[in-house]
Amino acid sequence: MDLNSFLTSLGTSFIIFVVLMLLFSWLSSKPSNNVVYYPNRILKGLEPCEGPRSRNPFTWIREAVTSTEADVISMSGVDTAVYFVFLSTVLGILVLSGLVLLPALVPVAATDDSVGLTQTTGNGNFSSLEKLSMGNVKAKSPRLWAFVIGTYWVSFVTLYMLWKAYKHVSELRAAALMAPHVKPEQFAILVRDIPPVSEGQTRKEQVDSYFKMIHPDTFYRSMVVTDNKEVNKIWEELEGYRKKLARAEAIFAESKTTGKPEGTRPTNRVGFLGLIGKKVDTINYCNEKINELIPKLESEQKLTLKEKQQAAAIVFFNRRLAAASAAQSLHAQMLDTWTVTEAPEPRQVIWSNLKMKFYDRQIRQDIVYVIVALTIFFYMIPIGFISALTTLKNLRKLLPFLKPIVNQNAIKTVLEAYLPQIALIVFLALLPKFLLILSKAEGIPSESHAVRAASGKYFYFTVLNVFIGVTVGGTLFQTFKDIEKHPNNIVSLLGTGLPGNATFFLTFVALKFFVGYGLELSRLVPLVMYHLKRRFLCKTEAELKEAWAPGDLGYATRVPSDMLIIIIVLCYSVIAPIIIPFGVLYFGLGWLILRNQALKVYVPSYESYGRMWPHVHSRILAALIIYQITMLGYFAVKKFFYTPILIPLPVLSLMFGFVCSKKFYKSFQSTPLEVACRELKETPNMESIFRAYIPPCLSSDKVDDGEQFEDALSTQVSRTGSFV
Amino acid sequence: MDLNSFLTSLGTSFIIFVVLMLLFSWLSSKPSNNVVYYPNRILKGLEPCEGPRSRNPFTWIREAVTSTEADVISMSGVDTAVYFVFLSTVLGILVLSGLVLLPALVPVAATDDSVGLTQTTGNGNFSSLEKLSMGNVKAKSPRLWAFVIGTYWVSFVTLYMLWKAYKHVSELRAAALMAPHVKPEQFAILVRDIPPVSEGQTRKEQVDSYFKMIHPDTFYRSMVVTDNKEVNKIWEELEGYRKKLARAEAIFAESKTTGKPEGTRPTNRVGFLGLIGKKVDTINYCNEKINELIPKLESEQKLTLKEKQQAAAIVFFNRRLAAASAAQSLHAQMLDTWTVTEAPEPRQVIWSNLKMKFYDRQIRQDIVYVIVALTIFFYMIPIGFISALTTLKNLRKLLPFLKPIVNQNAIKTVLEAYLPQIALIVFLALLPKFLLILSKAEGIPSESHAVRAASGKYFYFTVLNVFIGVTVGGTLFQTFKDIEKHPNNIVSLLGTGLPGNATFFLTFVALKFFVGYGLELSRLVPLVMYHLKRRFLCKTEAELKEAWAPGDLGYATRVPSDMLIIIIVLCYSVIAPIIIPFGVLYFGLGWLILRNQALKVYVPSYESYGRMWPHVHSRILAALIIYQITMLGYFAVKKFFYTPILIPLPVLSLMFGFVCSKKFYKSFQSTPLEVACRELKETPNMESIFRAYIPPCLSSDKVDDGEQFEDALSTQVSRTGSFV
């Protein structure tokens, strides 16, 4: 790829971005679009915009930049704040690296003209961009010392920023957990693998007596987990009819106002998808169905609570400290029974996973790992194929009917710039859902944990497939015979393979950030969807609200792709420092746009108090180590005599990772007592804490349902003790 | 080595053993030797022997066999009982294996005469012993199927016995920890890495306020660890003079009875080692010194408690459950501060290690690992050398002046049998102390933990040096060029190298068990030492008691050498099943003799409630995996087509290890709450629990020393709460 097509790609992307940004300014100023551009503020009961609605298209930038971390936490939670710590850490690393590397290394590389055209390893054409890179420095040159210093500088900057960030996130997490608000999950623990009930005892008695014995003063109550599949089905059916009824009534009311005062009663067919079968009056039909289902639901609820108890329970304590301490202590002598963990938030419990047994979970995990490994392996094939098709020349050869189109100059340039990137992006978009399903199948008890697990898998996939796959794949076609001879020499392979693909990745990054973030900011797709739904589908308020529900920031899929950019930028940072500004732009723009989205649009669907950070941290560190090893390889390729001077770097990174994990990691797994012992603002209402964990399909409309839960949920202990 | 020299070695060993056993029967029946043969019983205030002292030399065998595990626990503690579980587990593995392998495989091997003399890999002579081994079966023979089944049988037997044993030990440990007796260590936790004291606060206040905040109801008191080096020196000096005084007074009293009624006052010189300097009256001199040292000690004690406080403390709780729970919970947000662990027993605390900081300990551990690795590596050289000298032929060549002696037939046979083994044993005897010192330097807080760490290092040493060193070394001289060509092929190296050295190891085992256990049982060395000391040295009761103090069973050094035998026997079990009876004899005899010693002789110096077992377990499992890999290699050498049928075995072993560690391991690290919540027989006396941890050099003779400790030890909290 030459400079021309690269600049074309960059230019088009930038124009798309500017158009989208202007579109955003215009659209977001219309009050009718408020629910699309300010849903988070509306749901929190705030005014969509502070101050007068100005036509200035840069107001949102000012608002994003001036917002504090505390604003983010209050609007979007700790997890989102941690995501911004991630973005600003990476931004800091790149800015600090760039400030030194760009003015220092680019002139050193550009003025060394000794390398001829024959030595380049690019995609065929020697571009002027590559003249600014380390590839332009001749082998064994003393100029390489400058690059060695650069390598050290980037490493130290990264480690310093990571250390600062880990400390900061750790404090954020502690502050959030210390907060004097009552959070139900801080009073509960999750108990799994309860051994079989002994003769003449109910599950509830078993759990209660066990925890009363061990925690006589602090045990409050327990809730045995039940198999809610049946009852959930009935409940969902009931809810469906209720929605349908509300909709039918709204339609009926609407029909009254216009023309006919008596209105037209809506009808529907009872058969398959409402297309066939008897025609009935919808309102009557739904009322009938609802009256039919309510007793069915109640009897099923009773049956579930009585008969479908599982070997898991949520146990409540009357103090935060007691729960935090209990969640960290071994309870049973045999460790595969009575396993305890901190309870997840009520809204993110994956109920159906709680009942899974210890070894069942283990085996499922192993199977999932195998499936993921296979997926990663088999995705290699299509991606390798695409990498081979990258060049238009190949495409023309394979698909000769495209020739007349492809030969046109403008189309040719665009295609050459975008084709492989688009293929990559489509591939990557398919995956996250699949990985999340796999992660949930492992038996993980909470949504946020499943999302972290999926994110981890996605990271491996990304790195292995995109980075190494494309690099090695691209190199494969050039140096296939070399690899045949020395299959072990992966380090030198990375060293030779990477520089050649620098411009490919540069385009990839450019496309990704301009177009991706432009779409993110302008929310074109949700906007169109919302207006379509409002016009043609939504009849009731609830339906309308559902139509503009903004959803989650979705950091699980954001982090791995950001991580890919980090790896790419880090690896090229010294080889071709010109990539750093692109990285800075990507993360700077990302920070700005997502800050806006976090404050105004997205509503977090759960809170894990920054548990994502250790994963992010270790992956940035992994990126750093990949970078260091790549540099080792590249210096070796350059036949630099003092290459071993870089060996301490990966060792240092590993040591740093070890120290960080020792110092910070465990407090992300469980709550330190120092944190849990802080006093609460108010005496916790244990009853409401307990109720927070009752799944909606089991909660009854009746006020007095204490009786109903007697079977699976233990009755309240008379003395509640002192509250901390 | 031929059959002749092997039988000679075996015979001599056996005769030595019988002589030693008869000697034991005779010597132990003399009441004057009771303190040598029954010290444990005497110290526990029991009669030396139950029933009439019979002259039957086999009474001790009957007593050992009929003793129960409960007897062992009550006489010698859980750790010793766990050591017997180890012995009987291995015995069970070998007996069950032997019962199937011996009648099945020996005939299969012996009747296959097709392998000629040329193919043998022994030490030169083809012995009739090797005719009974797998080496006698020709390559690709279908007879090898029998050996495959044998390999599976041994593996399954081992896994089954290990599972049973782990479960049993886990129950033993739980039972001991549940026992209703008050154990000070169950009420305390060890806190290390306390952060620097803030301005205007003493260390004691800092610790007390921190734990009062977190555990308001259960915190009892704390004891800040002090640097006792100085005070300990003075205390030891004082104790020395007290002993000397008692001795001088005894000598003086003795001199009175004989002849002169006024007696002779003993004198000594004050200079170097009592050899030079002024001659003084010992009694007066000692009294003077003691009176001089007592105030010095007291002022130093005060100084130590006030000024030499360290960043570590022992914190006491008024319930077992609270201590067990606190020891398992994270306390501080930053994990390298306020690290908590279960407190070791008072008698095994290594005070000087407690003050070491978190990263200091980590760095020390790394350095120690490097030193151990270097030791293992450099010991390879002399052992390899010995292995080369093994054959007398070489010896004659190298040391020609030995020729006349060596050529005599009897000496030749004995030398040939023993020479290499003795060299090995001497080498191995040098090491344990060195490793223990290294382990203590890691900053481990308790003796038992240090001993376990040393034992682990010794195991690596043993396996790497003796087993692989000798095997590979022995093979080295035969197939040096083969290894040069294929240095990676360690599996096939094990396969070819092992069988050739079978008889060498057989002799090693025989020598070890007959002579070693004979000496153990007869206690000849302690007996002679005791009688010499009694006659010539001991003057006071205390000195006499010191002279017969039996010491510890010392499982730290026993386990690694037993483990070596296990590896050897397991590895040869299928290749040469004839080794199994020797293994059975070794462990059977060991069980019998050590049972006698545990019940009557040794006094455990600490109790870790079976914490050794997980280490032992994983090492037996490692031995099993080494065996399985060896078999894979050996079948491959035999060109057996279905060799891959053995690949599931090591995989299975690894999975088994994983399941065991998940199910049992963590309850060996910390006390499960289920165990700690059992009720006590009596209300614990917290004052005496606290006092148990005061090191002797800091405890004062005065009754009312509560005042004195005020500086470093927190005052008692007024309310003691309820006791569990």
mmCIF file of C-alpha atoms in Angstrom, chain A residues 329-515:
data_model
loop_
_atom_site.group_PDB
_atom_site.id
_atom_site.type_symbol
_atom_site.label_atom_id
_atom_site.label_comp_id
_atom_site.label_asym_id
_atom_site.label_seq_id
_atom_site.Cartn_x
_atom_site.Cartn_y
_atom_site.Cartn_z
ATOM 1 C CA SER A 329 -13.551 -17.898 54.971
ATOM 2 C CA LEU A 330 -13.559 -21.589 54.285
ATOM 3 C CA HIS A 331 -16.663 -23.044 55.792
ATOM 4 C CA ALA A 332 -16.532 -26.779 55.265
ATOM 5 C CA GLN A 333 -13.731 -29.209 55.827
ATOM 6 C CA MET A 334 -14.351 -30.689 52.369
ATOM 7 C CA LEU A 335 -13.807 -27.785 50.054
ATOM 8 C CA ASP A 336 -16.192 -28.973 47.371
ATOM 9 C CA THR A 337 -19.119 -28.477 49.726
ATOM 10 C CA TRP A 338 -20.518 -25.241 51.136
ATOM 11 C CA THR A 339 -18.381 -23.070 48.890
ATOM 12 C CA VAL A 340 -18.953 -19.416 49.663
ATOM 13 C CA THR A 341 -18.376 -16.300 47.579
ATOM 14 C CA GLU A 342 -19.487 -12.721 47.759
ATOM 15 C CA ALA A 343 -23.041 -12.394 46.502
ATOM 16 C CA PRO A 344 -23.434 -10.637 43.151
ATOM 17 C CA GLU A 345 -25.788 -7.690 42.833
ATOM 18 C CA PRO A 346 -29.425 -8.878 42.688
ATOM 19 C CA ARG A 347 -29.865 -7.519 39.175
ATOM 20 C CA GLN A 348 -26.942 -9.443 37.768
ATOM 21 C CA VAL A 349 -27.436 -12.865 39.343
ATOM 22 C CA ILE A 350 -27.618 -15.614 36.743
ATOM 23 C CA TRP A 351 -30.072 -17.776 38.665
ATOM 24 C CA SER A 352 -29.911 -20.791 36.431
ATOM 25 C CA ASN A 353 -26.155 -21.108 36.966
ATOM 26 C CA LEU A 354 -26.246 -21.115 40.757
ATOM 27 C CA LYS A 355 -27.289 -24.725 41.073
ATOM 28 C CA MET A 356 -24.355 -26.116 39.117
ATOM 29 C CA LYS A 357 -22.125 -28.381 41.135
ATOM 30 C CA PHE A 358 -18.416 -27.870 41.786
ATOM 31 C CA TYR A 359 -16.991 -30.433 39.358
ATOM 32 C CA ASP A 360 -19.749 -29.750 36.868
ATOM 33 C CA ARG A 361 -18.527 -26.150 36.697
ATOM 34 C CA GLN A 362 -14.955 -27.307 36.362
ATOM 35 C CA ILE A 363 -15.719 -29.667 33.509
ATOM 36 C CA ARG A 364 -17.854 -27.063 31.754
ATOM 37 C CA GLN A 365 -15.000 -24.591 32.038
ATOM 38 C CA ASP A 366 -12.595 -27.053 30.462
ATOM 39 C CA ILE A 367 -14.989 -27.821 27.630
ATOM 40 C CA VAL A 368 -15.531 -24.110 26.990
ATOM 41 C CA TYR A 369 -11.784 -23.557 26.848
ATOM 42 C CA VAL A 370 -11.473 -26.285 24.265
ATOM 43 C CA ILE A 371 -14.287 -24.779 22.187
ATOM 44 C CA VAL A 372 -12.713 -21.320 22.392
ATOM 45 C CA ALA A 373 -9.346 -22.714 21.399
ATOM 46 C CA LEU A 374 -10.931 -24.459 18.433
ATOM 47 C CA THR A 375 -12.743 -21.266 17.455
ATOM 48 C CA ILE A 376 -9.543 -19.287 17.570
ATOM 49 C CA PHE A 377 -7.798 -21.945 15.564
ATOM 50 C CA PHE A 378 -10.434 -22.287 12.858
ATOM 51 C CA TYR A 379 -10.960 -18.559 12.467
ATOM 52 C CA MET A 380 -7.319 -18.459 11.494
ATOM 53 C CA ILE A 381 -8.198 -20.054 8.191
ATOM 54 C CA PRO A 382 -10.629 -17.446 6.794
ATOM 55 C CA ILE A 383 -8.548 -14.586 8.155
ATOM 56 C CA GLY A 384 -5.418 -15.988 6.620
ATOM 57 C CA PHE A 385 -7.345 -16.301 3.390
ATOM 58 C CA ILE A 386 -8.416 -12.659 3.538
ATOM 59 C CA SER A 387 -4.908 -11.605 4.262
ATOM 60 C CA ALA A 388 -3.849 -13.336 1.054
ATOM 61 C CA LEU A 389 -6.610 -11.613 -0.896
ATOM 62 C CA THR A 390 -5.610 -8.243 0.509
ATOM 63 C CA THR A 391 -3.988 -7.085 -2.660
ATOM 64 C CA LEU A 392 -6.311 -6.131 -5.487
ATOM 65 C CA LYS A 393 -4.038 -7.905 -7.879
ATOM 66 C CA ASN A 394 -5.050 -11.198 -6.335
ATOM 67 C CA LEU A 395 -8.683 -10.206 -6.330
ATOM 68 C CA ARG A 396 -8.610 -9.400 -10.009
ATOM 69 C CA LYS A 397 -7.041 -12.707 -10.708
ATOM 70 C CA LEU A 398 -9.567 -14.667 -8.692
ATOM 71 C CA LEU A 399 -12.697 -12.769 -9.624
ATOM 72 C CA PRO A 400 -12.112 -11.613 -13.213
ATOM 73 C CA PHE A 401 -15.677 -10.335 -13.627
ATOM 74 C CA LEU A 402 -14.823 -7.547 -11.160
ATOM 75 C CA LYS A 403 -12.145 -6.241 -13.477
ATOM 76 C CA PRO A 404 -14.081 -3.395 -15.101
ATOM 77 C CA ILE A 405 -15.152 -2.015 -11.718
ATOM 78 C CA VAL A 406 -11.858 -2.540 -9.996
ATOM 79 C CA ASN A 407 -9.879 -0.926 -12.727
ATOM 80 C CA GLN A 408 -11.529 2.434 -12.160
ATOM 81 C CA ASN A 409 -9.037 4.485 -10.230
ATOM 82 C CA ALA A 410 -11.152 5.917 -7.397
ATOM 83 C CA ILE A 411 -12.855 2.612 -6.640
ATOM 84 C CA LYS A 412 -9.531 0.858 -6.819
ATOM 85 C CA THR A 413 -7.980 3.125 -4.218
ATOM 86 C CA VAL A 414 -10.923 2.878 -1.838
ATOM 87 C CA LEU A 415 -11.201 -0.859 -2.243
ATOM 88 C CA GLU A 416 -7.507 -1.319 -1.698
ATOM 89 C CA ALA A 417 -7.722 0.748 1.460
ATOM 90 C CA TYR A 418 -10.861 -0.761 2.960
ATOM 91 C CA LEU A 419 -11.423 -4.260 1.718
ATOM 92 C CA PRO A 420 -9.364 -6.246 4.188
ATOM 93 C CA GLN A 421 -10.288 -3.981 7.081
ATOM 94 C CA ILE A 422 -14.011 -4.335 6.521
ATOM 95 C CA ALA A 423 -13.690 -8.086 6.339
ATOM 96 C CA LEU A 424 -11.844 -8.044 9.648
ATOM 97 C CA ILE A 425 -14.418 -5.840 11.352
ATOM 98 C CA VAL A 426 -17.299 -8.015 10.203
ATOM 99 C CA PHE A 427 -15.526 -11.087 11.519
ATOM 100 C CA LEU A 428 -14.914 -9.494 14.879
ATOM 101 C CA ALA A 429 -18.500 -8.245 15.195
ATOM 102 C CA LEU A 430 -19.832 -11.790 14.979
ATOM 103 C CA LEU A 431 -18.006 -13.060 17.973
ATOM 104 C CA PRO A 432 -18.773 -11.331 21.319
ATOM 105 C CA LYS A 433 -22.257 -12.771 21.688
ATOM 106 C CA PHE A 434 -21.039 -16.259 21.037
ATOM 107 C CA LEU A 435 -18.293 -15.870 23.625
ATOM 108 C CA LEU A 436 -20.732 -14.482 26.190
ATOM 109 C CA ILE A 437 -22.970 -17.502 25.738
ATOM 110 C CA LEU A 438 -19.977 -19.763 26.197
ATOM 111 C CA SER A 439 -18.904 -17.899 29.326
ATOM 112 C CA LYS A 440 -22.342 -18.174 30.852
ATOM 113 C CA ALA A 441 -22.296 -21.895 30.140
ATOM 114 C CA GLU A 442 -19.272 -22.175 32.433
ATOM 115 C CA GLY A 443 -21.548 -21.742 35.441
ATOM 116 C CA ILE A 444 -20.450 -18.253 36.388
ATOM 117 C CA PRO A 445 -22.916 -16.779 38.916
ATOM 118 C CA SER A 446 -23.046 -13.124 37.796
ATOM 119 C CA GLU A 447 -23.470 -11.192 34.578
ATOM 120 C CA SER A 448 -20.476 -8.967 35.162
ATOM 121 C CA HIS A 449 -18.239 -11.959 35.760
ATOM 122 C CA ALA A 450 -19.522 -13.636 32.604
ATOM 123 C CA VAL A 451 -18.868 -10.433 30.687
ATOM 124 C CA ARG A 452 -15.321 -10.281 32.035
ATOM 125 C CA ALA A 453 -14.748 -13.897 31.071
ATOM 126 C CA ALA A 454 -16.116 -13.265 27.575
ATOM 127 C CA SER A 455 -13.984 -10.173 27.280
ATOM 128 C CA GLY A 456 -10.906 -12.194 28.175
ATOM 129 C CA LYS A 457 -11.681 -14.775 25.521
ATOM 130 C CA TYR A 458 -12.328 -12.040 23.003
ATOM 131 C CA PHE A 459 -8.943 -10.550 23.827
ATOM 132 C CA TYR A 460 -7.143 -13.808 23.124
ATOM 133 C CA PHE A 461 -9.084 -14.151 19.951
ATOM 134 C CA THR A 462 -8.295 -10.628 18.865
ATOM 135 C CA VAL A 463 -4.616 -10.845 19.582
ATOM 136 C CA LEU A 464 -4.107 -14.281 18.130
ATOM 137 C CA ASN A 465 -6.221 -13.832 15.062
ATOM 138 C CA VAL A 466 -5.922 -10.270 14.018
ATOM 139 C CA PHE A 467 -2.487 -9.344 15.163
ATOM 140 C CA ILE A 468 -0.470 -12.477 14.818
ATOM 141 C CA GLY A 469 -2.743 -13.976 12.152
ATOM 142 C CA VAL A 470 -2.489 -11.036 9.803
ATOM 143 C CA THR A 471 1.147 -10.402 10.535
ATOM 144 C CA VAL A 472 2.241 -13.965 10.145
ATOM 145 C CA GLY A 473 -0.248 -14.507 7.342
ATOM 146 C CA GLY A 474 1.055 -11.475 5.503
ATOM 147 C CA THR A 475 4.585 -12.566 6.034
ATOM 148 C CA LEU A 476 3.699 -16.123 5.105
ATOM 149 C CA PHE A 477 3.291 -15.290 1.466
ATOM 150 C CA GLN A 478 6.612 -13.551 1.359
ATOM 151 C CA THR A 479 8.810 -15.761 3.443
ATOM 152 C CA PHE A 480 7.057 -19.080 3.404
ATOM 153 C CA LYS A 481 10.208 -21.009 2.798
ATOM 154 C CA ASP A 482 12.066 -19.299 5.629
ATOM 155 C CA ILE A 483 9.422 -20.387 8.116
ATOM 156 C CA GLU A 484 9.541 -23.931 6.821
ATOM 157 C CA LYS A 485 13.202 -24.010 7.672
ATOM 158 C CA HIS A 486 13.054 -22.376 11.125
ATOM 159 C CA PRO A 487 9.567 -22.900 12.504
ATOM 160 C CA ASN A 488 10.679 -22.058 16.056
ATOM 161 C CA ASN A 489 12.002 -18.657 15.344
ATOM 162 C CA ILE A 490 8.850 -16.724 16.249
ATOM 163 C CA VAL A 491 10.769 -13.820 17.766
ATOM 164 C CA SER A 492 12.632 -13.004 14.599
ATOM 165 C CA LEU A 493 9.439 -13.658 12.656
ATOM 166 C CA LEU A 494 7.678 -10.954 14.647
ATOM 167 C CA GLY A 495 10.641 -8.721 14.043
ATOM 168 C CA THR A 496 10.611 -9.129 10.284
ATOM 169 C CA GLY A 497 6.851 -9.459 9.814
ATOM 170 C CA LEU A 498 5.648 -6.442 11.709
ATOM 171 C CA PRO A 499 7.243 -3.483 9.959
ATOM 172 C CA GLY A 500 5.935 -4.631 6.588
ATOM 173 C CA ASN A 501 2.378 -4.498 7.856
ATOM 174 C CA ALA A 502 2.656 -1.137 9.611
ATOM 175 C CA THR A 503 0.645 0.772 7.052
ATOM 176 C CA PHE A 504 -2.051 -1.880 6.948
ATOM 177 C CA PHE A 505 -2.601 -1.442 10.665
ATOM 178 C CA LEU A 506 -2.407 2.321 10.369
ATOM 179 C CA THR A 507 -5.331 2.260 7.970
ATOM 180 C CA PHE A 508 -7.180 -0.140 10.191
ATOM 181 C CA VAL A 509 -6.828 2.165 13.183
ATOM 182 C CA ALA A 510 -7.856 5.213 11.159
ATOM 183 C CA LEU A 511 -10.965 3.553 9.782
ATOM 184 C CA LYS A 512 -11.914 2.212 13.135
ATOM 185 C CA PHE A 513 -11.686 5.427 15.052
ATOM 186 C CA PHE A 514 -13.149 7.927 12.669
ATOM 187 C CA VAL A 515 -16.074 5.926 11.391
#
